[in-house]
Each structure stands twice: as C-alpha cells, then as structure tokens.
Tab-separated table of C-alpha atoms in Angstrom:
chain	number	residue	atom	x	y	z
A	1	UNK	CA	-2.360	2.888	12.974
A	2	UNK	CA	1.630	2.903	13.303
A	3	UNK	CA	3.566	0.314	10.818
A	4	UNK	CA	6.966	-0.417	10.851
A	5	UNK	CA	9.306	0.706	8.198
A	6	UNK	CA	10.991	-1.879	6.277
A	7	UNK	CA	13.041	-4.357	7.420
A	8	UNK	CA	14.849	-7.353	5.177
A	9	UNK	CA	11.720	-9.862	3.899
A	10	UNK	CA	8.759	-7.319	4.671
A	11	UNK	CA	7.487	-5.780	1.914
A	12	UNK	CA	8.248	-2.536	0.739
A	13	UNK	CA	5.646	0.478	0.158
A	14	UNK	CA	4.861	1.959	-3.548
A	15	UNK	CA	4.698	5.375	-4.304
A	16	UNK	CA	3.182	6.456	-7.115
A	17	UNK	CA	3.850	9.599	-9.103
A	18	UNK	CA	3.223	11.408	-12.244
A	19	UNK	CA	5.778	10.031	-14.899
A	20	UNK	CA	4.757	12.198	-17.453
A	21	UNK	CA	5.834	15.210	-14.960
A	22	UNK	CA	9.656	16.110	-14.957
A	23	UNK	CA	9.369	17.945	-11.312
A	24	UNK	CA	7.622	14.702	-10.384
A	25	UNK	CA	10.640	11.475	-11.534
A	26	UNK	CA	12.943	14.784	-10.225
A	27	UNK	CA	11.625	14.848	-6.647
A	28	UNK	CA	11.295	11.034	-6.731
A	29	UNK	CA	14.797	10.286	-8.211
A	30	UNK	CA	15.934	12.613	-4.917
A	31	UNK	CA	13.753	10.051	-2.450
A	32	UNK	CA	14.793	7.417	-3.976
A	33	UNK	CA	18.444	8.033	-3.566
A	34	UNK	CA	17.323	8.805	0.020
A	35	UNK	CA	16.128	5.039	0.270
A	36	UNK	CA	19.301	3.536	0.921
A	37	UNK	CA	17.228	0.720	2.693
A	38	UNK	CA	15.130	0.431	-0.437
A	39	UNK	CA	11.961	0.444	1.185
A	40	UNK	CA	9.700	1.880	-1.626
A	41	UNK	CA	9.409	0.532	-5.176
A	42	UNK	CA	8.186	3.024	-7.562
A	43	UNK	CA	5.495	3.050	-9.917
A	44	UNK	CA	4.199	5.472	-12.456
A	45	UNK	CA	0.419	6.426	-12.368
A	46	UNK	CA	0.082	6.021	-15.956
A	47	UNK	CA	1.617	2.351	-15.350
A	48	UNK	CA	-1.520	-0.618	-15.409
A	49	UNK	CA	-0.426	-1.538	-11.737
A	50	UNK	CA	-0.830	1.702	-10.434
A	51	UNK	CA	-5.033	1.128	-11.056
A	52	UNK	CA	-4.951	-1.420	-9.322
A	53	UNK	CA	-2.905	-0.283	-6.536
A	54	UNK	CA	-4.957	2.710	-6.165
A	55	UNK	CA	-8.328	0.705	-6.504
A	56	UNK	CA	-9.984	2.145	-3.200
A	57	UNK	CA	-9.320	6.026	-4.482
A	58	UNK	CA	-11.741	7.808	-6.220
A	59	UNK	CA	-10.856	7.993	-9.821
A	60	UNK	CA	-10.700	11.512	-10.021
A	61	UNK	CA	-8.447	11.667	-7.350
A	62	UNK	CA	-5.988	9.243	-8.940
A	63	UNK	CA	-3.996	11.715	-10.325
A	64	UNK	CA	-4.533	14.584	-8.690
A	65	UNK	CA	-1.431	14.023	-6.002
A	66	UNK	CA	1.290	11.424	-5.599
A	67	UNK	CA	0.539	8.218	-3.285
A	68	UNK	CA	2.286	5.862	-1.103
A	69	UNK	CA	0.604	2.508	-0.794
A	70	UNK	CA	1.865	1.002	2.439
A	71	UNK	CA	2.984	-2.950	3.140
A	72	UNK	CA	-0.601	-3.838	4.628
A	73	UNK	CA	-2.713	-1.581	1.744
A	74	UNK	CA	-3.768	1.767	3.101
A	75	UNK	CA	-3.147	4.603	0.854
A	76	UNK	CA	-1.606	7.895	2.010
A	77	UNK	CA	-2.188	10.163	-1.095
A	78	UNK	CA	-0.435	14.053	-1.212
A	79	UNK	CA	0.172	15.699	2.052
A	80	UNK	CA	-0.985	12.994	4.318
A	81	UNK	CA	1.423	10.595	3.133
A	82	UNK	CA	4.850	12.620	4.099
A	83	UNK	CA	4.868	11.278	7.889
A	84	UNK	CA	4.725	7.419	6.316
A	85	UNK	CA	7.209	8.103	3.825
A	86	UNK	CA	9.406	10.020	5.770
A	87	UNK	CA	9.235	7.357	8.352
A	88	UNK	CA	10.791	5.008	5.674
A	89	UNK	CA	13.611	7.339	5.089
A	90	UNK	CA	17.135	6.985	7.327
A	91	UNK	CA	16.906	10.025	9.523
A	92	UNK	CA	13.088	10.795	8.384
A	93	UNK	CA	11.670	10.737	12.212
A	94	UNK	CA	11.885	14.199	13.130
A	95	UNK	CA	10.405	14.908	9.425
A	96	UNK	CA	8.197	12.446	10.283
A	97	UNK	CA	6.956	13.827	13.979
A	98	UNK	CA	6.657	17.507	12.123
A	99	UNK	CA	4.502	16.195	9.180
A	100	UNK	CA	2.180	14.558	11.610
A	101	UNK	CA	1.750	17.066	14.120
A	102	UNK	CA	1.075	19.257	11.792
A	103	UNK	CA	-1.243	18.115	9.037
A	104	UNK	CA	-2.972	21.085	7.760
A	105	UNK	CA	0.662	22.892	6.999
A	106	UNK	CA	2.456	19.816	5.593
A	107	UNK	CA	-0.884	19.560	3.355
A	108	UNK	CA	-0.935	23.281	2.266
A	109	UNK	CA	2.765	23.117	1.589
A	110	UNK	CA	2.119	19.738	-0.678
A	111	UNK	CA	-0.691	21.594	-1.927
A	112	UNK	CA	1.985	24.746	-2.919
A	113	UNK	CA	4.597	22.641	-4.548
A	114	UNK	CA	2.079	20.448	-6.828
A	115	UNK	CA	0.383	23.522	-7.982
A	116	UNK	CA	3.799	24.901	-8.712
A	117	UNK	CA	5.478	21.796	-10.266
A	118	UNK	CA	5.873	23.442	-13.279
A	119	UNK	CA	7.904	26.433	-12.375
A	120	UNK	CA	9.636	24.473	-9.449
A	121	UNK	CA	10.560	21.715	-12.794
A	122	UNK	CA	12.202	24.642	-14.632
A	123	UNK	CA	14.107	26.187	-11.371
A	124	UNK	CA	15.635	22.038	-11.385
A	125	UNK	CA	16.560	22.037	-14.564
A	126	UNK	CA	13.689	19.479	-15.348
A	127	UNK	CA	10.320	19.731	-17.910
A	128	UNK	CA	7.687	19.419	-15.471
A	129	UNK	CA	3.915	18.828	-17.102
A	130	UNK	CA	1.215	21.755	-17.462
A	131	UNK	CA	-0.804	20.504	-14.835
C-alpha cells in the first residue's frame, strides 16, 4: 500500500520511541530536525497514548523497537518502518527506495543499532538505557 507523505491539513504520522533511552530522544531529536515539513508528531512509549496507538501490536513487542503509526493506522515497527519514514523526510526517496528493496539488510542494520544503543548513546555524548 503506498501513502502520501504529508501535505498541509492531512494528518501527520507518530513515531514512537523509547524516552527513557538517551540514544533513542538523540536519534529522534536528529529526525525531527530533519522534518522541516513537520510530518511526524512524536510520542514516547511510556506516554498513555502510545497504548493506544500501538493497540494492534503484541504487547511484548511494544517496546521492543521504535514505531511509526501512519495517517490511515498501519504500524511500521523497527526496520520495516525506515522506507515510510524516510519517505516523510525532504530528500528521503532514495533512502526510501534502498530501505525497501532491501528489507532483510535495513532490518539487520535496525536490529545492530538497537542492540547497540547503549554504546552508540555514549559515542553521542548521550545516556542511552541498559536495554
């Protein structure tokens, strides 16, 4: 299914993310300065909404990865959401295209970083969690 990225009156996508990780509001403070168009409105996972928002994913999965919720309500969670989010980034097609031809890799590399948050925080200057 192919959406189109935001445009003035549509609404804009939610990503969720770990607030209690510093890697985590790190990476997102760096998207979210990317967002010039201000297509994604944040929200923590430990925030009430973010239940809700993530109602169809399995609890246990929850927290596990970050998530982008898109306008219409599908959930991209971890490495299957970079083409969508890209997508809503100025100059994010060719990310995009690469993220979506090649799942498996962008997935692994997702995989990498998250399991790696914690030294990646400290190499950013940033407390990342112990997860």
């Amino acid at each position: 299914m192919r959406w189109r990225p935001y445009a003035g009156g549509v609404e804009r996508a939610t990503i969720l993310y770990d607030g209690d990780c510093g890697f985590c509001r790190w990476a997102l403070a760096r998207i979210l300065a990317w967002d010039r168009r201000r297509a994604l409105r944040p929200v923590a996972l430990q925030d009430p909404e973010a239940h809700a928002l993530l109602a169809t994913v399995r609890p246990e999965a929850r927290g596990a990865s970050w998530h982008l919720v898109l306008p219409e309500g599908a959930v991209r969670s971890g490495g299957a959401a970079v083409p969508d989010l890209a997508r809503l980034l100025p100059g994010g097609a060719p990310i995009a295209a690469l993220a979506g031809r090649f799942p498996r890799a962008t997935d692994r590399a997702y995989r990498w970083v998250a399991a790696h948050r914690g030294r990646l925080g400290r190499l950013v200057g940033e407390r990342a969690c112990s997860r």
